[in-house]
Structures are given as structure tokens and as C-alpha cells.
PDB file of C-alpha atoms in Angstrom:
ATOM      1  CA  VAL A   1      -3.184 -25.979  -2.556  1.00 72.00           C
ATOM      2  CA  LEU A   2      -2.945 -22.340  -3.625  1.00 66.00           C
ATOM      3  CA  GLU A   3      -4.798 -20.912  -6.585  1.00 68.00           C
ATOM      4  CA  GLN A   4      -3.549 -17.842  -8.380  1.00 66.00           C
ATOM      5  CA  THR A   5      -5.520 -15.128 -10.061  1.00 65.00           C
ATOM      6  CA  GLY A   6      -3.342 -12.342 -11.420  1.00 60.00           C
ATOM      7  CA  GLN A   7      -1.100 -11.425  -8.492  1.00 59.00           C
ATOM      8  CA  SER A   8      -3.483 -12.740  -5.897  1.00 61.00           C
ATOM      9  CA  PHE A   9      -3.328 -16.116  -4.254  1.00 62.00           C
ATOM     10  CA  ARG A  10      -5.933 -17.972  -2.179  1.00 64.00           C
ATOM     11  CA  VAL A  11      -6.273 -21.351  -0.544  1.00 68.00           C
ATOM     12  CA  ALA A  12      -8.352 -23.582  -2.866  1.00 68.00           C
ATOM     13  CA  ALA A  13     -10.891 -24.367  -0.169  1.00 66.00           C
ATOM     14  CA  ASP A  14     -11.457 -20.705   0.739  1.00 64.00           C
ATOM     15  CA  PRO A  15     -14.559 -18.994  -0.725  1.00 59.00           C
ATOM     16  CA  LEU A  16     -14.105 -16.509  -3.586  1.00 56.00           C
ATOM     17  CA  ILE A  17     -14.393 -12.872  -2.589  1.00 51.00           C
ATOM     18  CA  SER A  18     -16.609 -10.841  -4.822  1.00 49.00           C
ATOM     19  CA  ASN A  19     -15.174  -7.846  -6.629  1.00 47.00           C
ATOM     20  CA  ASP A  20     -18.603  -6.163  -6.566  1.00 44.00           C
ATOM     21  CA  ASP A  21     -18.195  -4.677  -3.092  1.00 46.00           C
ATOM     22  CA  GLU A  22     -16.573  -1.398  -4.109  1.00 45.00           C
ATOM     23  CA  SER A  23     -16.749   0.105  -0.590  1.00 42.00           C
ATOM     24  CA  SER A  24     -14.517  -2.625   0.872  1.00 48.00           C
ATOM     25  CA  SER A  25     -11.798  -2.192  -1.738  1.00 62.00           C
ATOM     26  CA  SER A  26     -11.674   1.549  -2.191  1.00 91.00           C
ATOM     27  CA  LEU A  27      -8.378   3.171  -1.252  1.00 96.00           C
ATOM     28  CA  GLN A  28      -8.635   6.547   0.486  1.00 96.00           C
ATOM     29  CA  ILE A  29      -5.948   9.071  -0.513  1.00 96.00           C
ATOM     30  CA  GLU A  30      -5.395  12.535   0.974  1.00 96.00           C
ATOM     31  CA  ASP A  31      -2.570  14.842  -0.058  1.00 96.00           C
ATOM     32  CA  VAL A  32      -1.144  16.591   2.992  1.00 96.00           C
ATOM     33  CA  THR A  33       1.641  18.345   1.049  1.00 95.00           C
ATOM     34  CA  ALA A  34       1.664  18.519  -2.725  1.00 93.00           C
ATOM     35  CA  GLY A  35       5.427  18.268  -3.407  1.00 94.00           C
ATOM     36  CA  SER A  36       7.227  20.135  -6.191  1.00 94.00           C
ATOM     37  CA  GLY A  37       8.558  19.835  -9.680  1.00 90.00           C
ATOM     38  CA  ASP A  38       7.080  18.413 -12.881  1.00 92.00           C
ATOM     39  CA  ALA A  39       7.781  14.753 -12.258  1.00 94.00           C
ATOM     40  CA  THR A  40       5.127  12.583 -10.725  1.00 96.00           C
ATOM     41  CA  ALA A  41       5.391   8.991  -9.562  1.00 97.00           C
ATOM     42  CA  GLN A  42       4.254   6.474 -12.197  1.00 96.00           C
ATOM     43  CA  ILE A  43       4.318   2.721 -12.574  1.00 95.00           C
ATOM     44  CA  GLY A  44       7.896   1.631 -13.350  1.00 96.00           C
ATOM     45  CA  ASP A  45       9.573   4.452 -11.336  1.00 97.00           C
ATOM     46  CA  ASN A  46      12.030   3.699  -8.571  1.00 97.00           C
ATOM     47  CA  VAL A  47      10.737   5.580  -5.523  1.00 97.00           C
ATOM     48  CA  THR A  48      12.209   6.301  -2.077  1.00 98.00           C
ATOM     49  CA  VAL A  49       9.781   6.999   0.645  1.00 98.00           C
ATOM     50  CA  ALA A  50       9.620   7.656   4.422  1.00 98.00           C
ATOM     51  CA  TYR A  51       6.539   6.200   6.070  1.00 98.00           C
ATOM     52  CA  LYS A  52       4.649   5.260   9.182  1.00 98.00           C
ATOM     53  CA  GLY A  53       1.997   2.565   9.340  1.00 98.00           C
ATOM     54  CA  THR A  54      -0.689   2.271  11.983  1.00 98.00           C
ATOM     55  CA  LEU A  55      -3.807   0.218  12.616  1.00 97.00           C
ATOM     56  CA  ASP A  56      -7.309   1.647  13.299  1.00 96.00           C
ATOM     57  CA  ASP A  57      -6.484   1.714  17.073  1.00 96.00           C
ATOM     58  CA  GLY A  58      -3.346   3.788  16.496  1.00 97.00           C
ATOM     59  CA  TYR A  59      -0.893   0.911  17.027  1.00 97.00           C
ATOM     60  CA  GLU A  60       2.267   1.678  15.013  1.00 97.00           C
ATOM     61  CA  PHE A  61       3.260  -1.582  13.239  1.00 97.00           C
ATOM     62  CA  ASP A  62       6.028  -0.216  11.040  1.00 97.00           C
ATOM     63  CA  LYS A  63       8.002   2.846  10.040  1.00 97.00           C
ATOM     64  CA  ALA A  64      11.085   3.701   7.994  1.00 97.00           C
ATOM     65  CA  SER A  65      12.975   6.880   7.116  1.00 97.00           C
ATOM     66  CA  LYS A  66      14.231   5.470   3.812  1.00 97.00           C
ATOM     67  CA  PHE A  67      12.539   2.649   1.894  1.00 97.00           C
ATOM     68  CA  MET A  68      13.123   2.082  -1.857  1.00 97.00           C
ATOM     69  CA  PHE A  69      11.009   0.052  -4.294  1.00 96.00           C
ATOM     70  CA  LEU A  70       9.876  -0.185  -7.923  1.00 96.00           C
ATOM     71  CA  LEU A  71       6.349   1.256  -8.132  1.00 96.00           C
ATOM     72  CA  GLY A  72       3.803  -1.098  -9.686  1.00 94.00           C
ATOM     73  CA  ALA A  73       6.039  -4.210  -9.532  1.00 94.00           C
ATOM     74  CA  GLY A  74       4.139  -5.842  -6.690  1.00 93.00           C
ATOM     75  CA  ASP A  75       7.041  -5.452  -4.236  1.00 94.00           C
ATOM     76  CA  VAL A  76       4.721  -3.751  -1.744  1.00 96.00           C
ATOM     77  CA  ILE A  77       0.992  -4.056  -0.938  1.00 96.00           C
ATOM     78  CA  LYS A  78      -1.453  -3.042  -3.724  1.00 96.00           C
ATOM     79  CA  GLY A  79      -2.600  -0.048  -1.654  1.00 97.00           C
ATOM     80  CA  TRP A  80       0.880   1.427  -2.014  1.00 97.00           C
ATOM     81  CA  ASP A  81       1.299   0.599  -5.686  1.00 96.00           C
ATOM     82  CA  GLU A  82      -2.008   2.383  -6.384  1.00 95.00           C
ATOM     83  CA  GLY A  83      -1.744   5.130  -3.736  1.00 96.00           C
ATOM     84  CA  LEU A  84       1.603   6.595  -4.657  1.00 97.00           C
ATOM     85  CA  ILE A  85       0.849   7.162  -8.300  1.00 96.00           C
ATOM     86  CA  GLY A  86       0.820  10.908  -9.089  1.00 96.00           C
ATOM     87  CA  MET A  87       2.891  11.969  -6.076  1.00 97.00           C
ATOM     88  CA  LYS A  88       5.615  14.565  -6.548  1.00 97.00           C
ATOM     89  CA  PRO A  89       8.971  14.601  -4.736  1.00 97.00           C
ATOM     90  CA  GLY A  90       8.600  16.184  -1.345  1.00 97.00           C
ATOM     91  CA  GLY A  91       4.917  15.308  -1.287  1.00 97.00           C
ATOM     92  CA  LYS A  92       3.264  13.885   1.766  1.00 98.00           C
ATOM     93  CA  ARG A  93       0.165  11.755   1.519  1.00 97.00           C
ATOM     94  CA  THR A  94      -2.041   9.688   3.871  1.00 98.00           C
ATOM     95  CA  LEU A  95      -3.467   6.421   2.682  1.00 97.00           C
ATOM     96  CA  VAL A  96      -6.261   4.405   4.283  1.00 97.00           C
ATOM     97  CA  VAL A  97      -5.811   0.946   2.867  1.00 97.00           C
ATOM     98  CA  PRO A  98      -8.651  -1.552   3.074  1.00 97.00           C
ATOM     99  CA  PRO A  99      -7.758  -5.190   3.834  1.00 96.00           C
ATOM    100  CA  LYS A 100      -8.253  -6.241   0.174  1.00 95.00           C
ATOM    101  CA  LEU A 101      -5.469  -3.830  -0.931  1.00 96.00           C
ATOM    102  CA  GLY A 102      -3.329  -4.668   2.166  1.00 96.00           C
ATOM    103  CA  TYR A 103      -2.729  -8.032   3.830  1.00 96.00           C
ATOM    104  CA  GLY A 104      -6.252  -9.413   3.510  1.00 95.00           C
ATOM    105  CA  LYS A 105      -7.970 -11.842   5.826  1.00 93.00           C
ATOM    106  CA  ARG A 106      -4.677 -13.503   6.862  1.00 94.00           C
ATOM    107  CA  GLY A 107      -2.924 -10.304   7.970  1.00 95.00           C
ATOM    108  CA  CYS A 108       0.814 -10.291   8.581  1.00 94.00           C
ATOM    109  CA  LYS A 109       1.602 -11.720  11.959  1.00 91.00           C
ATOM    110  CA  PRO A 110       2.472 -10.773  14.574  1.00 93.00           C
ATOM    111  CA  ASP A 111       1.642  -7.074  14.200  1.00 95.00           C
ATOM    112  CA  ILE A 112      -1.134  -6.952  11.592  1.00 96.00           C
ATOM    113  CA  PRO A 113      -4.264  -8.960  12.264  1.00 96.00           C
ATOM    114  CA  GLY A 114      -6.488 -10.418   9.550  1.00 95.00           C
ATOM    115  CA  ASN A 115      -8.908  -7.986   7.798  1.00 96.00           C
ATOM    116  CA  ALA A 116      -7.051  -4.966   9.145  1.00 97.00           C
ATOM    117  CA  THR A 117      -7.466  -1.508   7.651  1.00 97.00           C
ATOM    118  CA  LEU A 118      -4.022   0.091   7.426  1.00 97.00           C
ATOM    119  CA  HIS A 119      -3.241   3.812   7.831  1.00 98.00           C
ATOM    120  CA  PHE A 120      -0.032   5.181   6.269  1.00 98.00           C
ATOM    121  CA  THR A 121       1.603   8.557   6.238  1.00 98.00           C
ATOM    122  CA  ILE A 122       4.037   8.567   3.333  1.00 98.00           C
ATOM    123  CA  THR A 123       6.527  11.142   2.141  1.00 98.00           C
ATOM    124  CA  LEU A 124       8.037  10.760  -1.345  1.00 98.00           C
ATOM    125  CA  LYS A 125      11.732  11.529  -0.774  1.00 97.00           C
ATOM    126  CA  ASP A 126      13.067  10.670  -4.231  1.00 97.00           C
ATOM    127  CA  LEU A 127      11.899   9.595  -7.636  1.00 96.00           C
ATOM    128  CA  LYS A 128      13.944   8.035 -10.425  1.00 96.00           C
ATOM    129  CA  LYS A 129      12.471   7.562 -13.875  1.00 91.00           C
ATOM    130  CA  PRO A 130      13.551   4.429 -15.764  1.00 87.00           C
TER     131      PRO A 130
END
């Protein structure tokens, strides 16, 4: 049986994870290139990105030269929905996503093990306001 809290699900028999551990849930964001223009990515925007995702050991589990999604809609991991806010078109950013904002203790088999910290390099290629 699954239990839902907001957008999160857990197996009913699993222990609750405390929200008090700030260090395990803090997203690390570093702007590599600022981007240009006045527009910045906000919740509700349609964004197009290029990205590469790796694990702590450098294993590349995914990449794409063109990936589109609605920011803040839950279409991607929480680390992305939070980590892309404020980016400008042409901007490049690195994200270090803790498990709580990624795929959690279950991971995403076969490439992402449980409790994996995810490293992304993301370039905002395009931004469309609603």
C-alpha cells in the first residue's frame, strides 16, 4: 500500500523520513555561465535544456541535447524543478542533487542506485513563458 504526502509517495510499512535533516536535502547550485536577457526561468515556464547526469563515481547515466518540460509541474525530479529557477537562456549550471530531491532510497534501476547523489550539468537552451 502506498501513502501519499504532497507529491511524495512511500510504502506504508517504510519508516517516515524526517524533514529536519537540512544537510541531506540541500540542493547545491553553481552557475557556470550566467546566460543573457531579462527573462529568467520560473515555475510554469516551458523550458528546453541540454544536460548530462553522472553519479558520484563519474558514471554517466543519462544525457540529452534537447529535453523539454514544464518547470514546477513535477515532470522531472524535484532537484531540477528547484534548481533551474532563475536561470537565463544560454545559462549553464551544475546541480548536485541529494537523494531526497532525486530518486530517493529506491533509485531508478538499472543505472541509478538507491540513495544516489546526482550530478547534473544543465544548459538552458530555450524558455517560453505561459
